[in-house]
PDB file of C-alpha atoms and ligand atoms in Angstrom:
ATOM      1  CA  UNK A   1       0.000   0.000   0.000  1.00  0.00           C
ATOM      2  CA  UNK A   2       0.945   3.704  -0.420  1.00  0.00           C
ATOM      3  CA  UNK A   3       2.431   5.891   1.870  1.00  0.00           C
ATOM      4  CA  UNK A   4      -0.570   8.231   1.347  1.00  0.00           C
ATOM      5  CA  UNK A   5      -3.266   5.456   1.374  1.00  0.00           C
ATOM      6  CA  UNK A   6      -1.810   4.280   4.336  1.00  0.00           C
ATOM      7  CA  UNK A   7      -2.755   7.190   6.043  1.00  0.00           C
ATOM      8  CA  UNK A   8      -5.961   7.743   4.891  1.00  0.00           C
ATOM      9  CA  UNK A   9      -6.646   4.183   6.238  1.00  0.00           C
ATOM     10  CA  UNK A  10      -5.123   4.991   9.356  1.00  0.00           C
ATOM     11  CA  UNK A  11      -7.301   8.555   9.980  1.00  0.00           C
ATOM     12  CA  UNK A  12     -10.351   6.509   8.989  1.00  0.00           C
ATOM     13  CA  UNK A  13      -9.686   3.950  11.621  1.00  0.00           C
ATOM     14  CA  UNK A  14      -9.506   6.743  14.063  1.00  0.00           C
ATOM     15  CA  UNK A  15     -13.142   7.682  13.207  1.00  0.00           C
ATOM     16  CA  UNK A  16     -14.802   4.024  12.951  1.00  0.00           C
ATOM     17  CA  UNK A  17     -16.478   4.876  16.298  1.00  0.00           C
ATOM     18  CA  UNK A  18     -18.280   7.532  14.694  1.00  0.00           C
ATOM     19  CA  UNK A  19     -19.734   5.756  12.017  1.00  0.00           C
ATOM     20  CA  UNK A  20     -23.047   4.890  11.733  1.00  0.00           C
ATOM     21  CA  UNK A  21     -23.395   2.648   8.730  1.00  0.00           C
ATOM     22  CA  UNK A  22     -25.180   5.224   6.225  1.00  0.00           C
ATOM     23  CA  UNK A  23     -23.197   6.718   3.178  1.00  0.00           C
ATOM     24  CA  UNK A  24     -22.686  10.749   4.552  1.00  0.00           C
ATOM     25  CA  UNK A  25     -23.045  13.479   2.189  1.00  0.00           C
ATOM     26  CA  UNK A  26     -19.851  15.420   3.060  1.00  0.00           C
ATOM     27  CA  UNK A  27     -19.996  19.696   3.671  1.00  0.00           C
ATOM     28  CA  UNK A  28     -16.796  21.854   3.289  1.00  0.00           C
ATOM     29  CA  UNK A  29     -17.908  25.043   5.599  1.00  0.00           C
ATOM     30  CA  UNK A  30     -16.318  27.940   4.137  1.00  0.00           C
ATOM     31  CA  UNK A  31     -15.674  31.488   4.991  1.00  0.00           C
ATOM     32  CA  UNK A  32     -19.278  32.193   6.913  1.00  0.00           C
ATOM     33  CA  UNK A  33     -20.705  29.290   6.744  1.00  0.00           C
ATOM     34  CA  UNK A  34     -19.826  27.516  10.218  1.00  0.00           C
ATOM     35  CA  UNK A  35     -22.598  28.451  12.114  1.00  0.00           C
ATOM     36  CA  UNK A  36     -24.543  25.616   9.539  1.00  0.00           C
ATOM     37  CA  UNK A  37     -23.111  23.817  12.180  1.00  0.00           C
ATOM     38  CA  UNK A  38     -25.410  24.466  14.542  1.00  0.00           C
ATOM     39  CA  UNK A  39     -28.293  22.920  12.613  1.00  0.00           C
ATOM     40  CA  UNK A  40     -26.791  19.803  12.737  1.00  0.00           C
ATOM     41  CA  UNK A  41     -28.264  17.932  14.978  1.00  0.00           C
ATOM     42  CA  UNK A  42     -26.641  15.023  17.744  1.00  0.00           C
ATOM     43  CA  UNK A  43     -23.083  15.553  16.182  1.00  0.00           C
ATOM     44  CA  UNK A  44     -19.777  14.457  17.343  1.00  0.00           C
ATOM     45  CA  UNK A  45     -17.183  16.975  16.764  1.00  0.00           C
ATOM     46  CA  UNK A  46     -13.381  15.464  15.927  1.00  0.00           C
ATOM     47  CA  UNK A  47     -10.852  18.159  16.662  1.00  0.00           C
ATOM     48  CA  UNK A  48      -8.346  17.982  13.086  1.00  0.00           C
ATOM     49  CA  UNK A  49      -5.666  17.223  15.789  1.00  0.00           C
ATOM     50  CA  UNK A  50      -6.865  13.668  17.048  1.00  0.00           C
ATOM     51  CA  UNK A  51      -7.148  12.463  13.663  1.00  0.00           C
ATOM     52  CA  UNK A  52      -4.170  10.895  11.965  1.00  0.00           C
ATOM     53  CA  UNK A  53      -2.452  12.467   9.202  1.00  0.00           C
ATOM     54  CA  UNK A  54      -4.778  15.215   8.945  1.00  0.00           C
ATOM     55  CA  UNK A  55      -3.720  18.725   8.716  1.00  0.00           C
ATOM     56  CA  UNK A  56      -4.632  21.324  11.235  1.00  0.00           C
ATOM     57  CA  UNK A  57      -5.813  24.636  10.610  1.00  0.00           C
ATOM     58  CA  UNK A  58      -3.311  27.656  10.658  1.00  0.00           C
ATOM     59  CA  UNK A  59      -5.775  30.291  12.618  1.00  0.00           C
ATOM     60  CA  UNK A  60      -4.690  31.145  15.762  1.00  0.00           C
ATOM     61  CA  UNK A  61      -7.112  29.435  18.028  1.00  0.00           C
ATOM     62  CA  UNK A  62      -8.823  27.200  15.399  1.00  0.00           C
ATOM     63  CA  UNK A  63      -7.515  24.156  14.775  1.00  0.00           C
ATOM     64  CA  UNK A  64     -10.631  22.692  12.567  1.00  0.00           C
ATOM     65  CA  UNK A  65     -12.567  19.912  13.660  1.00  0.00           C
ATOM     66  CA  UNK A  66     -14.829  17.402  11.416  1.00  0.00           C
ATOM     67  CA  UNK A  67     -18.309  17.215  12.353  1.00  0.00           C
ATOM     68  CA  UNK A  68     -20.478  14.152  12.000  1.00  0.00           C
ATOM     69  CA  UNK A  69     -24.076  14.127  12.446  1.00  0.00           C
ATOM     70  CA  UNK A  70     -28.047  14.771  10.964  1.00  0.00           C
ATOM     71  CA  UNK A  71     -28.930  17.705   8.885  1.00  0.00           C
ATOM     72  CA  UNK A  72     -32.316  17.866   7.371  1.00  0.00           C
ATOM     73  CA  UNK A  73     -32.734  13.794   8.045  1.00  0.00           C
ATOM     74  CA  UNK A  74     -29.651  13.388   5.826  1.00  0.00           C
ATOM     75  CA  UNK A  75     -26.348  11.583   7.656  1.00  0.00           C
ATOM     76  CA  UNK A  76     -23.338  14.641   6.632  1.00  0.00           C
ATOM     77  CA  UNK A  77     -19.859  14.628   7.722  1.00  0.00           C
ATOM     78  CA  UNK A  78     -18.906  18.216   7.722  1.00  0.00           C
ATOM     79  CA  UNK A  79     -15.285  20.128   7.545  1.00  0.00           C
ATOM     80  CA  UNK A  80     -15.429  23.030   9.829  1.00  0.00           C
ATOM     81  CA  UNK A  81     -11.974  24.016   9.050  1.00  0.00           C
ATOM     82  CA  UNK A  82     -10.363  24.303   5.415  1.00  0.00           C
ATOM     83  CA  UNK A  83      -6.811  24.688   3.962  1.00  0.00           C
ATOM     84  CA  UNK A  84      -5.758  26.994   1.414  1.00  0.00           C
ATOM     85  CA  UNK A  85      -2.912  27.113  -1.041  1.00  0.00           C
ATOM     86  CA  UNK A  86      -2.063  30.876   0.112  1.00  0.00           C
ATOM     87  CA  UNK A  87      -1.566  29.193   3.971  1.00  0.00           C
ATOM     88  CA  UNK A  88       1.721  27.177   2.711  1.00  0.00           C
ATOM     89  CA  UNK A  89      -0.073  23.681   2.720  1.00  0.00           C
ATOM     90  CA  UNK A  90       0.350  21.557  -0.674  1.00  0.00           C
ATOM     91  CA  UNK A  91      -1.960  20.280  -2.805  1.00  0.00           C
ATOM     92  CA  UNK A  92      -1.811  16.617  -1.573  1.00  0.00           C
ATOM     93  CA  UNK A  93      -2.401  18.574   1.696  1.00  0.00           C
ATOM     94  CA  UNK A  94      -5.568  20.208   0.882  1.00  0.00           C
ATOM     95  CA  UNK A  95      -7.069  17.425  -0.833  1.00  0.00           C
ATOM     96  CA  UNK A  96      -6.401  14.800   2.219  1.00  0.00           C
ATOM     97  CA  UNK A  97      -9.425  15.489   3.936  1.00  0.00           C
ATOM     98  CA  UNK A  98     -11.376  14.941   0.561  1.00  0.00           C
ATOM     99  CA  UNK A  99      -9.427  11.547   0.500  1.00  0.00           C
ATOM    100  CA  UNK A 100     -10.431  10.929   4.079  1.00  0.00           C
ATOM    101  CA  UNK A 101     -14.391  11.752   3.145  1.00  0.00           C
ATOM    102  CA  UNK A 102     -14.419   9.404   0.189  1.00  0.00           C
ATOM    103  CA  UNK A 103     -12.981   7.313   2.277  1.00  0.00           C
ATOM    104  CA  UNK A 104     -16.145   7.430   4.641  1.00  0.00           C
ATOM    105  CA  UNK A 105     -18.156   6.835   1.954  1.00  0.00           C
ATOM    106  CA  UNK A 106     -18.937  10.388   0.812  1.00  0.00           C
ATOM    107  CA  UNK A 107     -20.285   9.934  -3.001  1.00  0.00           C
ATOM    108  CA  UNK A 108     -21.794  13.817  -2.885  1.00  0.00           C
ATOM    109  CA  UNK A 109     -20.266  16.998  -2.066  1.00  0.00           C
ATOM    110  CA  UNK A 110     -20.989  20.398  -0.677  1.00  0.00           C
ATOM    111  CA  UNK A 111     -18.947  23.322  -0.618  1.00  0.00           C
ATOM    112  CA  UNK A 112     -19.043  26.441   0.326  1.00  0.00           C
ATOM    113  CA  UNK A 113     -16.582  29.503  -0.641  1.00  0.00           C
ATOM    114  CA  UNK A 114     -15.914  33.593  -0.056  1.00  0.00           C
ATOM    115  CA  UNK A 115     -15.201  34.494  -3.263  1.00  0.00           C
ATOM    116  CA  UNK A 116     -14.914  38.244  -5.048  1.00  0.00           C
ATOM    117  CA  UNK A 117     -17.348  38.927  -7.894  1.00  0.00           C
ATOM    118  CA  UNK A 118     -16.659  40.031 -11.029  1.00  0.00           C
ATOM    119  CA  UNK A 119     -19.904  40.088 -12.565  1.00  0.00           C
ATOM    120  CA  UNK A 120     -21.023  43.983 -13.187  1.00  0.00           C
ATOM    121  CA  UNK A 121     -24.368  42.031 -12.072  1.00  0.00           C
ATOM    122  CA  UNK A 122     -23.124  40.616  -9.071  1.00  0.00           C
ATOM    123  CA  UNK A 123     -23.855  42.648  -5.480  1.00  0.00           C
ATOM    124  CA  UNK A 124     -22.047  42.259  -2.255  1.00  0.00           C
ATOM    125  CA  UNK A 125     -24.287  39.366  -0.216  1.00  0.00           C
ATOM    126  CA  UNK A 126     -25.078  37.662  -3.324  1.00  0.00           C
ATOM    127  CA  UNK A 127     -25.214  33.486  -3.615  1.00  0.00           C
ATOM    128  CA  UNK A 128     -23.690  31.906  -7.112  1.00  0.00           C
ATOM    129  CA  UNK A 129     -23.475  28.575  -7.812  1.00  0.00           C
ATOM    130  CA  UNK A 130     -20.283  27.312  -9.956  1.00  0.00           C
ATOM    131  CA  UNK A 131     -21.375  26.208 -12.768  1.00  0.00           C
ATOM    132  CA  UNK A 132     -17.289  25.787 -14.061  1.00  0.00           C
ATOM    133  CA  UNK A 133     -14.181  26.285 -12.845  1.00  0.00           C
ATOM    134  CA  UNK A 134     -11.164  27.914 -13.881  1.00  0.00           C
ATOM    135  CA  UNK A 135      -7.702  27.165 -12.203  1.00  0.00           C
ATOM    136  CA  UNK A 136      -5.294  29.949 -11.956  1.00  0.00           C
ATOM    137  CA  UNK A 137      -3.306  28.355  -8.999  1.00  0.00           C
ATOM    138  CA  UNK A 138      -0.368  26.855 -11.563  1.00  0.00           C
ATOM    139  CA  UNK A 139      -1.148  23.703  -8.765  1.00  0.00           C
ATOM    140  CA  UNK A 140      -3.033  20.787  -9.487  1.00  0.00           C
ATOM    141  CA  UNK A 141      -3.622  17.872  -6.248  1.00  0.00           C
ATOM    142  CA  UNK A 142      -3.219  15.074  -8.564  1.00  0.00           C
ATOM    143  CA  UNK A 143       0.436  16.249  -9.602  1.00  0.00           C
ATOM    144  CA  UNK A 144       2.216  12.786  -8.843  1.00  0.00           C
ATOM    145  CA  UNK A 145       1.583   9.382  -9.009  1.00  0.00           C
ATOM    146  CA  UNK A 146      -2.193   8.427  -9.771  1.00  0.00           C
ATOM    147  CA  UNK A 147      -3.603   6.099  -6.881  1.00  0.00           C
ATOM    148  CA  UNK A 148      -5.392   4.159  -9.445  1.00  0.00           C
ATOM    149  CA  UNK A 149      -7.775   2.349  -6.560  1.00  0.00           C
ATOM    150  CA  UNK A 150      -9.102   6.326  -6.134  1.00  0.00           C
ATOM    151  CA  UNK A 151      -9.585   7.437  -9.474  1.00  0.00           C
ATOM    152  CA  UNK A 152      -8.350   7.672 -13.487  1.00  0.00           C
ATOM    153  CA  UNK A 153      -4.704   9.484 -14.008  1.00  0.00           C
ATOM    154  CA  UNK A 154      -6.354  11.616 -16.510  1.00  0.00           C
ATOM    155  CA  UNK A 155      -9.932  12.642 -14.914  1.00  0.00           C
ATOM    156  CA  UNK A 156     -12.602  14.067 -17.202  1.00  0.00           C
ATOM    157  CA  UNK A 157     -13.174  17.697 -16.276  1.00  0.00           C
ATOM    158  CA  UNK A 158     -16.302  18.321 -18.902  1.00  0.00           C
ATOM    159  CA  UNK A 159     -19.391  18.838 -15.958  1.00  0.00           C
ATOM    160  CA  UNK A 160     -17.019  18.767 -12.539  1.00  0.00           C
ATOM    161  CA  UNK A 161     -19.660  20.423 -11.335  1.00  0.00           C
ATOM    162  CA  UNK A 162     -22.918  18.048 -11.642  1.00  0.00           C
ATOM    163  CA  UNK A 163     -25.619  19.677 -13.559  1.00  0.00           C
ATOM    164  CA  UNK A 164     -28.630  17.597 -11.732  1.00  0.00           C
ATOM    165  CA  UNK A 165     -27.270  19.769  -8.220  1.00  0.00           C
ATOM    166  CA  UNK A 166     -27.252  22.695  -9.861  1.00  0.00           C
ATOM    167  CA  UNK A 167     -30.792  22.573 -10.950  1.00  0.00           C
ATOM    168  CA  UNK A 168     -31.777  21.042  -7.873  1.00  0.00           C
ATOM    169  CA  UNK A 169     -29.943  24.482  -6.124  1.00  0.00           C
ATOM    170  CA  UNK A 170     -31.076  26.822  -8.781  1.00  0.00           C
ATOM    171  CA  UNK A 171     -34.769  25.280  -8.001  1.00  0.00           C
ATOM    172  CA  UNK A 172     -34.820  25.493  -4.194  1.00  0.00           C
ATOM    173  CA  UNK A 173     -33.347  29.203  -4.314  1.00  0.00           C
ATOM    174  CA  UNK A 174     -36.403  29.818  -6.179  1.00  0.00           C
ATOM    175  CA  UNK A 175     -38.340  27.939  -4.203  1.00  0.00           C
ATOM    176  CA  UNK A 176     -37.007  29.713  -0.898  1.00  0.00           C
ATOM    177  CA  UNK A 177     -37.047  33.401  -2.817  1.00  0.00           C
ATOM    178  CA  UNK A 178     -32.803  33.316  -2.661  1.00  0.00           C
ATOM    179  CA  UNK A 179     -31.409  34.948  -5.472  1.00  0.00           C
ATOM    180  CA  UNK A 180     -28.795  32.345  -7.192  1.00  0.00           C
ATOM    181  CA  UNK A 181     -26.584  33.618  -9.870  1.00  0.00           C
ATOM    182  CA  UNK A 182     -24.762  31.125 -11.966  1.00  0.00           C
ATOM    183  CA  UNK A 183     -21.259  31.539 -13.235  1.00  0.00           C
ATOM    184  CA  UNK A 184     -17.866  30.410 -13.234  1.00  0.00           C
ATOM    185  CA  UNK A 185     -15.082  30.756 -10.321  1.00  0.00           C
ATOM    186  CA  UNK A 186     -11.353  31.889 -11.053  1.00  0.00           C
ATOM    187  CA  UNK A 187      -9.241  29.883  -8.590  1.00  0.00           C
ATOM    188  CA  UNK A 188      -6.220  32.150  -7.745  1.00  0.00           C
ATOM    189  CA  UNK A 189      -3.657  31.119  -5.365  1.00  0.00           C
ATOM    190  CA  UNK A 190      -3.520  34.296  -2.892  1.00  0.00           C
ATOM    191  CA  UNK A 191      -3.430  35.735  -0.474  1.00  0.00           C
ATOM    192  CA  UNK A 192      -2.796  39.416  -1.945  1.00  0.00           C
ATOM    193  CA  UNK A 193      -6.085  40.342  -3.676  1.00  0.00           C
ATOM    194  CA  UNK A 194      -6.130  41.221  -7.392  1.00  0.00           C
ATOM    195  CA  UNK A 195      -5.149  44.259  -8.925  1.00  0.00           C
ATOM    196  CA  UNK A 196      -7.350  46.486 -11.237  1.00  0.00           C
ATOM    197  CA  UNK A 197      -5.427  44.676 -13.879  1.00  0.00           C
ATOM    198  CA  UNK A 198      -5.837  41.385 -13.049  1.00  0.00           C
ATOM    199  CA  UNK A 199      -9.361  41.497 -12.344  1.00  0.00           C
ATOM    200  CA  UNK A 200     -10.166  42.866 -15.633  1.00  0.00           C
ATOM    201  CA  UNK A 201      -8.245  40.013 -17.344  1.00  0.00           C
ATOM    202  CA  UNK A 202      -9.669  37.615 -15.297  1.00  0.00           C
ATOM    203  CA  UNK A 203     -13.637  38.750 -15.979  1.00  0.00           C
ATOM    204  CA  UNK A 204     -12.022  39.215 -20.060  1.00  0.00           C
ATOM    205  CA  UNK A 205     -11.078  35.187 -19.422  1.00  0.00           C
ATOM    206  CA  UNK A 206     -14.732  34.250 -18.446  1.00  0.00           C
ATOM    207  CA  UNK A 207     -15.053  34.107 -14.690  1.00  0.00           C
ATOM    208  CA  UNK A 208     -17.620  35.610 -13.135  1.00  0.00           C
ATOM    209  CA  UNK A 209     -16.173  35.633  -9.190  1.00  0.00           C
ATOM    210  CA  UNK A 210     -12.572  35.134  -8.112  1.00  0.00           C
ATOM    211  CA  UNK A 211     -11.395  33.136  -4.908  1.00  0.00           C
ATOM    212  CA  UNK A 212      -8.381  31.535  -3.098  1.00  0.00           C
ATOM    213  CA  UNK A 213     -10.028  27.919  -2.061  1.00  0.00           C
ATOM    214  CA  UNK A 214     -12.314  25.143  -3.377  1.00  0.00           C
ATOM    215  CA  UNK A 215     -10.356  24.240  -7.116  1.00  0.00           C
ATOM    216  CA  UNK A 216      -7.504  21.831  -5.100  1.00  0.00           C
ATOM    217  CA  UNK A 217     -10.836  20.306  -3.325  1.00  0.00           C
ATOM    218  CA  UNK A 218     -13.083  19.977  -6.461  1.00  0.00           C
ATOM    219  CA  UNK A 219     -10.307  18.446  -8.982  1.00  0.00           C
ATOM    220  CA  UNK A 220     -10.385  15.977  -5.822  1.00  0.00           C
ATOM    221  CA  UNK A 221     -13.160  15.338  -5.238  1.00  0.00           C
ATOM    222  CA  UNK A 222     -14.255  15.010  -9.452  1.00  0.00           C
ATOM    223  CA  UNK A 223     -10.936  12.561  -9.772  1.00  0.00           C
ATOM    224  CA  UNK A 224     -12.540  10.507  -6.923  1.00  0.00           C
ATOM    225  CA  UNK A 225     -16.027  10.033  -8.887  1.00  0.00           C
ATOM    226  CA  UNK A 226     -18.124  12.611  -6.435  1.00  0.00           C
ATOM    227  CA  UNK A 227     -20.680  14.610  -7.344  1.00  0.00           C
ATOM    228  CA  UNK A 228     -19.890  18.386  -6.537  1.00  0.00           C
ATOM    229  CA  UNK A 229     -22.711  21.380  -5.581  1.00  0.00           C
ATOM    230  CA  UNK A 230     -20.349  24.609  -4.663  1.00  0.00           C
ATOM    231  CA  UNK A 231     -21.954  27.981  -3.783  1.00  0.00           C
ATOM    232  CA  UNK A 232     -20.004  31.139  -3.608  1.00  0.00           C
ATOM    233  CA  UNK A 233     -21.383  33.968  -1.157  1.00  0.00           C
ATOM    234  CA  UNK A 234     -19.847  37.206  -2.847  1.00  0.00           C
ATOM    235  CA  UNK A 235     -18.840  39.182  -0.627  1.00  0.00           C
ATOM    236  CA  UNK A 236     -17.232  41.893  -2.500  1.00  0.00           C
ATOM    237  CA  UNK A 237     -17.203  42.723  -6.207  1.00  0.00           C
ATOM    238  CA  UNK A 238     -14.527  44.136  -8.056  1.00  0.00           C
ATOM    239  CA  UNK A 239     -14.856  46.446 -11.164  1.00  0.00           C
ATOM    240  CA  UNK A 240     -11.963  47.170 -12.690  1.00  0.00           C
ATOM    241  CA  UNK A 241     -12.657  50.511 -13.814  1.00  0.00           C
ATOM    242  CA  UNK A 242     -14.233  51.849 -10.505  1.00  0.00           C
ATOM    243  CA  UNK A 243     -11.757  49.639  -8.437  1.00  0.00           C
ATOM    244  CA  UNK A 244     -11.942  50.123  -4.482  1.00  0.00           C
ATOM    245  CA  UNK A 245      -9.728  48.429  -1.852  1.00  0.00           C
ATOM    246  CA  UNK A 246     -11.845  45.193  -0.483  1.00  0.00           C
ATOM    247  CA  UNK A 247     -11.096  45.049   3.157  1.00  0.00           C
ATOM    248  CA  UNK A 248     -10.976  42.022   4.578  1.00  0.00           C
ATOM    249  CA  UNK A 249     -13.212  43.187   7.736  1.00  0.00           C
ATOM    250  CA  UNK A 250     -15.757  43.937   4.777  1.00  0.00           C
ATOM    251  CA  UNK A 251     -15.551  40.765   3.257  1.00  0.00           C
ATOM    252  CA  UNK A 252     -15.890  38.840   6.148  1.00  0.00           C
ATOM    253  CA  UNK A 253     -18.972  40.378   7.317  1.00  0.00           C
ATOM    254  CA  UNK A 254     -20.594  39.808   4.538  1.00  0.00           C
ATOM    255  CA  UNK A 255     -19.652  36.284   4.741  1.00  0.00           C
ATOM    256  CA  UNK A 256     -21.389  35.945   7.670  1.00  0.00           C
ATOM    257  CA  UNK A 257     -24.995  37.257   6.507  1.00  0.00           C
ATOM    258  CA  UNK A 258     -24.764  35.420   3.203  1.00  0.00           C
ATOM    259  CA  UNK A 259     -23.195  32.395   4.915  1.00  0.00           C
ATOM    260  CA  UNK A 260     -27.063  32.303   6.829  1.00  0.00           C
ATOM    261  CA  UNK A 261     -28.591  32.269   3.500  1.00  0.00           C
ATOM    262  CA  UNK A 262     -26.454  29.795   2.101  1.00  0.00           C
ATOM    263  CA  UNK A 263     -26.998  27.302   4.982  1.00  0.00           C
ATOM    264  CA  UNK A 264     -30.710  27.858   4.921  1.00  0.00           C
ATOM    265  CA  UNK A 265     -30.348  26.747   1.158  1.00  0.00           C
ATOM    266  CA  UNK A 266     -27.901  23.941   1.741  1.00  0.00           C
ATOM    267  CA  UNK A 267     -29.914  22.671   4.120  1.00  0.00           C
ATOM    268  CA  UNK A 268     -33.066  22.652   2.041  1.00  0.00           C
ATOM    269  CA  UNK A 269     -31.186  21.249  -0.776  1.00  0.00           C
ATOM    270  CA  UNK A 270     -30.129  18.422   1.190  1.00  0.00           C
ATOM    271  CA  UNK A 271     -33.923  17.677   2.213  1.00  0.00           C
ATOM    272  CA  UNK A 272     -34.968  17.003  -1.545  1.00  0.00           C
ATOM    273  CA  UNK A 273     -31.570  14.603  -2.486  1.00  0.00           C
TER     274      UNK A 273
HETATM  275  N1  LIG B   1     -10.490  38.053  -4.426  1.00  0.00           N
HETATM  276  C1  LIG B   1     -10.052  36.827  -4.092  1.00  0.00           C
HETATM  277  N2  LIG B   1     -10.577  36.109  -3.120  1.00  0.00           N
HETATM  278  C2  LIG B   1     -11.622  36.628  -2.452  1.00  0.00           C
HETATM  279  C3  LIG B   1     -12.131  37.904  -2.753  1.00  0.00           C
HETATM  280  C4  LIG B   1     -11.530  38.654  -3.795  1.00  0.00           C
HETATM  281  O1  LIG B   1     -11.926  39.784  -4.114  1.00  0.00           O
HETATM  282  N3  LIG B   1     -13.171  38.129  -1.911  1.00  0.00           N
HETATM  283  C5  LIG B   1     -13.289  37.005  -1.122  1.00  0.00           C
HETATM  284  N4  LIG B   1     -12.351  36.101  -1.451  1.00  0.00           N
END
């Protein structure tokens, strides 16, 4: 066996007391969304640091924990607690928790990002769901050799993010008066935010919203046969001709209110799959 499958094997024979028996639908919690967590109801919370091989969160404080219970009837295992490119960690890094969720039998995905828009249409507070991806990281997760048990070496990246989810979240925000844009997230690596320059190449390239997380996770997550929903909550947008400093105090405010809206719609998604 592997060095890395080893440990994947090894952190999911830490949480074998946990398990229940049903296939989870796993929940990456980004920026604003961890108070979801408190709708999930009779969890067990794993601090990142009793769980083999797994990384542990840079934030002062906040050493990430996974979190596995019942949300809207529906067993989840939930990451409150991500790792970014910008933060030093690797690839393989970022994409070991994904490993670890597959490895608990996750076969459907939810994440959740901050991301910048850069859609004129686009309004601080807004909701999109990624319809594509673009990766402007120069990284890739599956740089290496290809565990062959976990997926193909060269994965098909035509619908990584799967179209029934996207209706089914495009239909529920409708359903629950949220306004949903659709569009496509630029993946940058970080952590200085664009310049006017850059954002006006990257809206010129076809993105609609720019972020710093959630490509490493997704080309994961795709290459391990899972079927990806991923909802930005804009919290700033940047227009290259009328370009203003986004301060992070702004952004993460915002990420808080939308984060509410986003949970209410993740967890009203999950009731109908
Ligand atoms: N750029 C990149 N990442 C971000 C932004 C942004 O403007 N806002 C939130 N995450």
């Amino acid at each position: 066996m592997t060095e890395i499958k080893r440990k994947v094997e090894e952190a999911l024979c830490s949480l074998k007391p946990h398990l229940k028996g049903e296939q989870p639908i796993g929940l990456v919690l980004g920026t604003g969304l961890g108070t979801i967590v408190e709708a999930i109801d009779n969890y067990v919370a794993v601090p990142y640091t009793d769980i083999p091989h797994h990384p542990v969160c840079t934030a002062p404080g906040h050493q990430g924990r996974m979190i596995l219970g019942r949300l809207a009837g529906k067993s989840v295992v939930a990451l409150d607690g991500r790792f970014h490119l910008y933060e030093g960690f690797q690839p393989e890094t970022i994409s070991f928790p994904i490993r670890l969720l597959r490895a608990l039998g996750v076969k459907m995905l939810l994440i959740s990002n901050a991301a910048g828009g850069l859609n004129p249409n686009f309004q601080a507070g807004d909701l999109m769901v990624i319809t594509d991806h673009i990766n402007f990281t120069g990284r890739n997760p599956l740089v290496g050799p290809n565990e062959d048990d976990w997926g193909v070496r060269f994965p098909d990246m035509t619908e990584p993010y799967d179209r029934g989810l996207v209706h089914l979240a495009e239909k529920t925000a409708l359903q629950e008066a949220i306004k949903l844009h659709r569009g496509v997230y630029a993946g940058v690596l970080g952590p200085s935010l664009e310049t006017a320059a850059e954002t006006r190449f990257l809206r010129m390239a076809g993105a609609d919203a720019v972020g710093m997380s959630t490509i490493m996770e997704v080309i994961t997550a795709v290459h391990a046969g899972m079927d990806v929903l991923a909802i930005s909550a804009i919290t700033n947008v940047n227009l290259p001709d009328c370009y203003k400093p986004a301060l992070i105090e702004d952004i993460l405010e915002t990420a808080a209110v939308s984060g509410r809206m986003l949970g209410r719609l993740f967890k009203k998604v999950l009731e109908q799959c």
